[in-house]
Coordinates of C-alpha atoms and ligand atoms in Angstrom, one line a residue:
X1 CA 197.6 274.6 58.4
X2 CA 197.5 273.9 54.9
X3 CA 194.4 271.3 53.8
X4 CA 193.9 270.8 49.9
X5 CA 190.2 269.5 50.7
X6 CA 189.5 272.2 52.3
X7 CA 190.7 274.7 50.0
X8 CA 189.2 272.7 46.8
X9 CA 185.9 273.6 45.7
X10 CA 183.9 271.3 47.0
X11 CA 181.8 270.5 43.3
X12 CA 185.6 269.8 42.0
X13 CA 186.2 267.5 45.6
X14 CA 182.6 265.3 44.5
X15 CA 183.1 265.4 40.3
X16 CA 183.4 262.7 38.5
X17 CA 185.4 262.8 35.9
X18 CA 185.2 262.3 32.2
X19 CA 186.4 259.1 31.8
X20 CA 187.6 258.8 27.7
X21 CA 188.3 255.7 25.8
X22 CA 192.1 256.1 25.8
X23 CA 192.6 256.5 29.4
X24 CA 190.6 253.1 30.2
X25 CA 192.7 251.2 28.4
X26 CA 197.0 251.3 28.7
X27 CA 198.1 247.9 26.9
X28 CA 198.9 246.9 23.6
X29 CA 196.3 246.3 20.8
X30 CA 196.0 246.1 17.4
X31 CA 192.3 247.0 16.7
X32 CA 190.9 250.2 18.1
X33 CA 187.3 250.7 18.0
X34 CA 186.3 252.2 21.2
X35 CA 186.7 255.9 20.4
X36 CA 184.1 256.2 17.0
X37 CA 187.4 257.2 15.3
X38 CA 187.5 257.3 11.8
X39 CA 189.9 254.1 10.5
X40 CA 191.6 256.5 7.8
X41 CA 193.8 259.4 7.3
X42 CA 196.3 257.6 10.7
X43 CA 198.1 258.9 12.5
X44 CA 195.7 262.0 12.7
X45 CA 192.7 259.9 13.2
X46 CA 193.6 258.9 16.9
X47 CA 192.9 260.8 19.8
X48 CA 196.2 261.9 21.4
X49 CA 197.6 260.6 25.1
X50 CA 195.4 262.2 27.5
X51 CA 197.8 262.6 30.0
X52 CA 200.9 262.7 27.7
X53 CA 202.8 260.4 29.3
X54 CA 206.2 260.5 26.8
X55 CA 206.4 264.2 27.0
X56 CA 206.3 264.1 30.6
X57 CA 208.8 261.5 31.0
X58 CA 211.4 263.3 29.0
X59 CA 210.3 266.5 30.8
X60 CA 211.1 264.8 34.2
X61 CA 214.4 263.7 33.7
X62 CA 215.2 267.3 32.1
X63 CA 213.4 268.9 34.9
X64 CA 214.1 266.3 38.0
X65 CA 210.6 266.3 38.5
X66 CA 208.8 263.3 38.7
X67 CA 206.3 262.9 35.8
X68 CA 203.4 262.8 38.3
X69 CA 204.1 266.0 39.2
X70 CA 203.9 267.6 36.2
X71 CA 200.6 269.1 34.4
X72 CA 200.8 270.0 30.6
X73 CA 198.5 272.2 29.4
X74 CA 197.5 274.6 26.1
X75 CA 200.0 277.3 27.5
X76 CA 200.4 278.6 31.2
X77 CA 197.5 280.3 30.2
X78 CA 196.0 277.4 30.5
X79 CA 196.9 276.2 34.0
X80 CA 195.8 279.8 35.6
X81 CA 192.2 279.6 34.5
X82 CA 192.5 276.0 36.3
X83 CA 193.9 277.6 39.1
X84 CA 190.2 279.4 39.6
X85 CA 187.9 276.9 38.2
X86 CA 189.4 274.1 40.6
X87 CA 189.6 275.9 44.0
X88 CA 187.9 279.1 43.8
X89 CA 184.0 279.2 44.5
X90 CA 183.0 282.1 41.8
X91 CA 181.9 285.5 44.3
X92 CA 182.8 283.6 47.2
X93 CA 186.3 282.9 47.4
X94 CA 189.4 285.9 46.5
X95 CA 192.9 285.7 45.4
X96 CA 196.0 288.1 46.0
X97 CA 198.4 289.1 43.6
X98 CA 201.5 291.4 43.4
X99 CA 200.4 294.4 41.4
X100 CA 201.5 295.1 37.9
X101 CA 202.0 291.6 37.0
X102 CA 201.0 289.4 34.7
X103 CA 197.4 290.6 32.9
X104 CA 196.1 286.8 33.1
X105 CA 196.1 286.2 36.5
X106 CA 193.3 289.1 36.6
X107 CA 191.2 288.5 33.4
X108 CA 191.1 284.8 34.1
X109 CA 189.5 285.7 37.7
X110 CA 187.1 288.1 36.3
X111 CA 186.1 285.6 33.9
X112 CA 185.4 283.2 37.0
X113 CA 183.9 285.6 39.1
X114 CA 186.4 285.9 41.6
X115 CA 187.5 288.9 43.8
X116 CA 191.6 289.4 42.3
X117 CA 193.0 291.7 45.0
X118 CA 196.0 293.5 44.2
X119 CA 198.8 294.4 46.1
X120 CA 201.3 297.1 44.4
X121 CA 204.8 296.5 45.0
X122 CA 207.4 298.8 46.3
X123 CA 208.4 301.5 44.2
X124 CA 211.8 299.4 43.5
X125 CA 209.7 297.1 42.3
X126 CA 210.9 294.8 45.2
X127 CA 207.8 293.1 47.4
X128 CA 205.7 293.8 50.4
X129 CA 205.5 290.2 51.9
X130 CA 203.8 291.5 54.7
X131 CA 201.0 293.7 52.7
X132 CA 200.8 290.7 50.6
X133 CA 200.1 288.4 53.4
X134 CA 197.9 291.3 55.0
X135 CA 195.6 291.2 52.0
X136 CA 194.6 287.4 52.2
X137 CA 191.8 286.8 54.7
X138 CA 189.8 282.8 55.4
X139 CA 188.5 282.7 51.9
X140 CA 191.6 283.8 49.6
X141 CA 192.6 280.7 48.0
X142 CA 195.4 281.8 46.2
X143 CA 198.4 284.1 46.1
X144 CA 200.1 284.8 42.9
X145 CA 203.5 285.4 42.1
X146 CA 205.1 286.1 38.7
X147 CA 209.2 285.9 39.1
X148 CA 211.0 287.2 37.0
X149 CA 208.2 289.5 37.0
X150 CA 206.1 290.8 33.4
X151 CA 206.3 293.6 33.0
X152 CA 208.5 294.9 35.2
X153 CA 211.4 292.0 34.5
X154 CA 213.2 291.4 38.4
X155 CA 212.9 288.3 40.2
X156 CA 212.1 288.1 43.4
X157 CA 214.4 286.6 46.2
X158 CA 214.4 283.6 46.9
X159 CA 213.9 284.5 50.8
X160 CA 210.8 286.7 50.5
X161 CA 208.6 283.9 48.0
X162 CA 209.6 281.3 51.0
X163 CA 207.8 283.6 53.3
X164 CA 204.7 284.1 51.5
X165 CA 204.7 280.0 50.9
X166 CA 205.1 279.5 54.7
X167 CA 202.8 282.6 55.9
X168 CA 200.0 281.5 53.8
X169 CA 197.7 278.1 53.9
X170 CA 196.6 278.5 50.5
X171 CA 198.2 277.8 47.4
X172 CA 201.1 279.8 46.2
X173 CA 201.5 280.0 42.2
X174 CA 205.3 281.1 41.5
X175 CA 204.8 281.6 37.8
X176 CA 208.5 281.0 36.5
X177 CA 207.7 282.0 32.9
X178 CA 210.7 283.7 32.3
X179 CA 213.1 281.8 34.7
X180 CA 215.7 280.4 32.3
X181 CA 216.9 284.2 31.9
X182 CA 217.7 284.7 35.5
X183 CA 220.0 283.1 37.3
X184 CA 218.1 282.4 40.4
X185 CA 217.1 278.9 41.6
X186 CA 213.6 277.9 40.7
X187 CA 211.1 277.2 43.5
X188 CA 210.6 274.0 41.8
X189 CA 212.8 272.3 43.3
X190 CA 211.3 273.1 46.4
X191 CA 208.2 270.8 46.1
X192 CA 209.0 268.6 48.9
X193 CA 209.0 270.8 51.3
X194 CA 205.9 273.1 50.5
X195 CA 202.7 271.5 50.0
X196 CA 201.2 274.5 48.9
X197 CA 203.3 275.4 45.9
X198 CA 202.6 275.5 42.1
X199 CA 205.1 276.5 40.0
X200 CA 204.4 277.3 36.2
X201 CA 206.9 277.5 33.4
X202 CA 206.4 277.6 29.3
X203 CA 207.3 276.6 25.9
X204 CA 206.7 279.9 25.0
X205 CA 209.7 282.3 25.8
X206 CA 212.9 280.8 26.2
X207 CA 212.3 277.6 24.5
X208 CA 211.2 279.8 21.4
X209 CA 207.8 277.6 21.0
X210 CA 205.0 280.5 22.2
X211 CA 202.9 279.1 18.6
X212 CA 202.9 275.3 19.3
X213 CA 200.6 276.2 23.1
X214 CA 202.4 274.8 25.8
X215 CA 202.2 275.0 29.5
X216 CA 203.9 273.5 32.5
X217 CA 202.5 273.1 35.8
X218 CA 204.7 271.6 38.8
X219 CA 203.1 270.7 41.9
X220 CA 201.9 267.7 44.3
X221 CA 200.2 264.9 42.7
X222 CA 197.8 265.6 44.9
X223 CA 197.3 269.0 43.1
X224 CA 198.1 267.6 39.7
X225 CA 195.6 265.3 40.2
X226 CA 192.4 267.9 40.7
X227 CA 194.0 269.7 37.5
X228 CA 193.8 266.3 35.5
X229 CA 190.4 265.7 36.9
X230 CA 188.7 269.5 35.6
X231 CA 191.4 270.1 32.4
X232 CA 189.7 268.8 28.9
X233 CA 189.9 265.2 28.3
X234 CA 192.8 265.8 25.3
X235 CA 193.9 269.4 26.0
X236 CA 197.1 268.9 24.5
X237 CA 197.1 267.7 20.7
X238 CA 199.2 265.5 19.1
X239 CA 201.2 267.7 16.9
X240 CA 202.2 269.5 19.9
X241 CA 203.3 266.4 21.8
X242 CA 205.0 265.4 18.7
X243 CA 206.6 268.9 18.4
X244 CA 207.7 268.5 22.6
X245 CA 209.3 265.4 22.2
X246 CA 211.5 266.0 18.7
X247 CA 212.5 270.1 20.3
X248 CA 213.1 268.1 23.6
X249 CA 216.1 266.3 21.5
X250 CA 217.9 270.1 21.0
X251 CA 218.7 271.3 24.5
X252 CA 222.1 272.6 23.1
X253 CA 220.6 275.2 20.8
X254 CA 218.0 276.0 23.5
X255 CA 220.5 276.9 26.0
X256 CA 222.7 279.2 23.0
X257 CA 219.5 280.7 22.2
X258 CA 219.2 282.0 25.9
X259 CA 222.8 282.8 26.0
X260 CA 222.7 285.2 22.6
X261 CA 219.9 286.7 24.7
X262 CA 221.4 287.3 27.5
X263 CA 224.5 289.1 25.5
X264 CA 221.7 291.2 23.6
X265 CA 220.1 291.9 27.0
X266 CA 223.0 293.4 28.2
X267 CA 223.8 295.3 25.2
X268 CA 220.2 296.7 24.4
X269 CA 220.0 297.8 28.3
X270 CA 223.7 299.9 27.8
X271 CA 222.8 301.4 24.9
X272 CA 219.1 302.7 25.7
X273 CA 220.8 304.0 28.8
X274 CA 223.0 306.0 26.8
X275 CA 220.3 308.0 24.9
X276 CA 218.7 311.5 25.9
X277 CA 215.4 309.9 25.4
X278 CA 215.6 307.1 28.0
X279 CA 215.6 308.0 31.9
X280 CA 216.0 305.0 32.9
X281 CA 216.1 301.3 32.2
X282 CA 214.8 299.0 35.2
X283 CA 217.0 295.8 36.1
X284 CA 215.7 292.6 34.7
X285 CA 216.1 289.1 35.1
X286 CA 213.6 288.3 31.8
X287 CA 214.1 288.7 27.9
X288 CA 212.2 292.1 28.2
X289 CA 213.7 295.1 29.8
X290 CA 211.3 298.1 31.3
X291 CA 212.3 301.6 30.3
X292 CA 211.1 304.7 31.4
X293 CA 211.4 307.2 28.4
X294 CA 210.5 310.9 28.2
X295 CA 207.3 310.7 26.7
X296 CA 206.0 307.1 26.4
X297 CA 203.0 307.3 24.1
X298 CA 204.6 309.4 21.9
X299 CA 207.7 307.4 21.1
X300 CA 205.6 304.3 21.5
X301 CA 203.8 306.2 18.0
X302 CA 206.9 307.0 16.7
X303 CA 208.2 303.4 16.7
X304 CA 205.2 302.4 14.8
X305 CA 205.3 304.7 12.3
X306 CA 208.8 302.4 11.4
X307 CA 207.1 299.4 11.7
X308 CA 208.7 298.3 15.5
X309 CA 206.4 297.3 18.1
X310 CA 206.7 297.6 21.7
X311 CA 204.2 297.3 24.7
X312 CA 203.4 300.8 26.0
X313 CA 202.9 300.0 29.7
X314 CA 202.4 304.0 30.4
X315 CA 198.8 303.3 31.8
X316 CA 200.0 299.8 34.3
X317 CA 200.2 300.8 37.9
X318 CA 203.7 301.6 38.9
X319 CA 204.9 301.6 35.0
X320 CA 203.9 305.2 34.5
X321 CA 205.8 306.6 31.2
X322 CA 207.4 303.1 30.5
X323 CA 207.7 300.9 27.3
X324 CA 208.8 297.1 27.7
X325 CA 211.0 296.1 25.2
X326 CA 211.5 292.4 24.5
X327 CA 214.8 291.4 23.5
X328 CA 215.6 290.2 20.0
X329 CA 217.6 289.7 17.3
X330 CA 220.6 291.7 17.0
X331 CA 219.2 293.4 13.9
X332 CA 216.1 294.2 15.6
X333 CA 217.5 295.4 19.0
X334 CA 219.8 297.7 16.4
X335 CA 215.9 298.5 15.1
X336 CA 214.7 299.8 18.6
X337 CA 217.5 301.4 19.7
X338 CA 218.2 303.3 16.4
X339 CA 214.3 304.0 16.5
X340 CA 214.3 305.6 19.8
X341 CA 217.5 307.5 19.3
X342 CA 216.2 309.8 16.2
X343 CA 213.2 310.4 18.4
X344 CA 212.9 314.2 19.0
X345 CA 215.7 315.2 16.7
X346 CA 213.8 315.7 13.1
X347 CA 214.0 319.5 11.9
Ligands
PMP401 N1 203.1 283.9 32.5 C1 203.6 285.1 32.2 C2 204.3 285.8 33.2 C3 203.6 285.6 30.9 O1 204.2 286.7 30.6 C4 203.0 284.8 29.9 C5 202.9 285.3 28.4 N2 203.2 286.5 28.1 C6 202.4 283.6 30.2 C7 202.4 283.2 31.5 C8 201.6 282.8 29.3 O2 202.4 281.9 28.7 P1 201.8 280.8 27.7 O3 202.3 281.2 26.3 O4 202.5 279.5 28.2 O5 200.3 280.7 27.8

């Protein structure tokens, strides 16, 4: 049976919170001297919305979630250290996660002092829902899943994250980074009915803002609530509130920005299929594709050397001799694949 008190840490449960001068006070005024901010140099001299309440409203009608349900922080980054530092008990409690995923989800854990147990995914890349479940014991407080998956780029069905969500009684973080390139549902619609869900999404990929730092959480208000209790007071500046609300207004060239990716996607994954140097390119539902080439590090060098970076994943569990390749520009995807095709063949 799935409890939030139970599963919060208890210091979090009892904490009071800071309280700061803007949230006290939600009316109109025209003199403002209860925050020792400097009178000059406006509008940079005020402390920004705490809880950043015009962002969220345009985010919920865009979204159809309501704004109490939404958490913004400085990246998703962000929310997954929250994850730990509101409901795991540093070398107490654990968490489970599908293994490779997302580098975060472990660091952020390590930093806390929590157990991060990993459970590798099938060879297809496809999950073990039952290992998964198998791994959690009374004091795992999370289970994390990353869909469409970094690095290995599938999503996962929709069918197999229900059954982790209703097999487990803690929370379950679907981290949706990359979910505007697939074309499955996201899980957060699916708020009402599971209690125990989180879902995290991003500025940073497909809505082209990874520079301006910001994160999405999506979960009870019950959950939101403990986030907005342990989060920094103003977490979110005001140029970055500023910046949500004016690239808010462009949704069209948002969504033409995915589909140009898309197209590139599919043309970037046909044509490193077709060179000797590429076994095999993995399916993926994110603007990155995994490839498995014939010597990883080497080519990984040999880009370099012309000024193209990739991430050499040869050393991540279950990635052995791959490079992930985010999807770009068509000049640059002509970069990459040009790059990796005169691999091998100087004199
Ligand atoms: N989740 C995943 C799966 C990611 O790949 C990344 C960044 N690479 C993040 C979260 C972090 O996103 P943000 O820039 O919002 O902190």
């Amino acid at each position: 049976m799935f409890d939030l008190n139970k599963l919060v840490r208890q210091n979090i449960l009892s904490l009071a919170p800071y309280s700061c001068a803007r949230n006290e006070f939600s009316g109109t005024a025209s003199v403002w001297l209860d925050a020792n901010e400097s009178p000059f140099n406006g509008p940079y001299n005020r402390y920004p919305d705490p809880l950043q309440k015009q962002v969220k409203e345009r985010l919920s009608a865009i979204k159809g979630v309501d704004a109490e349900r939404i958490f913004l922080g400085n990246g998703s980054d962000e929310c997954i250290d929250l994850m730990y530092r509101v409901f795991c008990q540093p070398k107490v409690d654990n968490v489970v996660a599908i293994a490779p995923s997302y580098g975060m989800y472990e660091v952020c854990a390590d930093i806390n002092d929590v157990e991060y147990r990993k459970v590798a995914l099938n060879d297809d890349y496809t999950i073990n829902v039952d290992a998964l479940l198998a791994a959690t014991d009374e004091r795992t407080k999370v289970i994390w899943i990353c869909s469409p998956n970094n690095p290995t780029g599938n999503a996962f069905p929709v069918a197999d994250i229900e059954r982790v969500i209703k097999g487990f009684s803690g929370i379950v973080v679907v981290d949706e980074a990359y979910g505007e390139f697939s074309s499955q549902p996201s899980m957060r619609f699916r708020l009402n009915e599971f209690p125990n869900l989180l879902v995290m999404q991003t500025f940073s990929k497909a809505w082209g803002s990874a520079g301006v730092r910001l994160g999405m959480a999506f979960a009870s208000e019950a959950i939101i609530g403990l986030f907005n209790k342990v989060k920094y007071p103003y977490n979110v500046n005001m140029l970055t509130q500023q910046f949500a609300l004016d690239h808010l207004a462009k949704l069209d060239d948002i969504k033409a920005w995915v589909d140009t990716l898309l197209s590139e996607r599919t043309r970037l994954i046909n044509s490193l299929d077709a060179l000797p140097q590429v076994e095999t390119t993995f399916p993926t539902d994110a603007n990155f594709v995994l490839a498995r080439v014939v010597d990883a590090d080497d080519i990984y060098k040999h880009l370099q050397a012309q000024g193209i970076i990739v991430r050499n994943r040869n050393k991540v569990e279950k990635c052995l001799g791959c490079l992930r390749i985010t999807v770009g520009t068509p000049e640059e995807n002509d970069a990459v694949i040009n790059g990796i095709s005169n691999y091998g063949t100087e004199q």
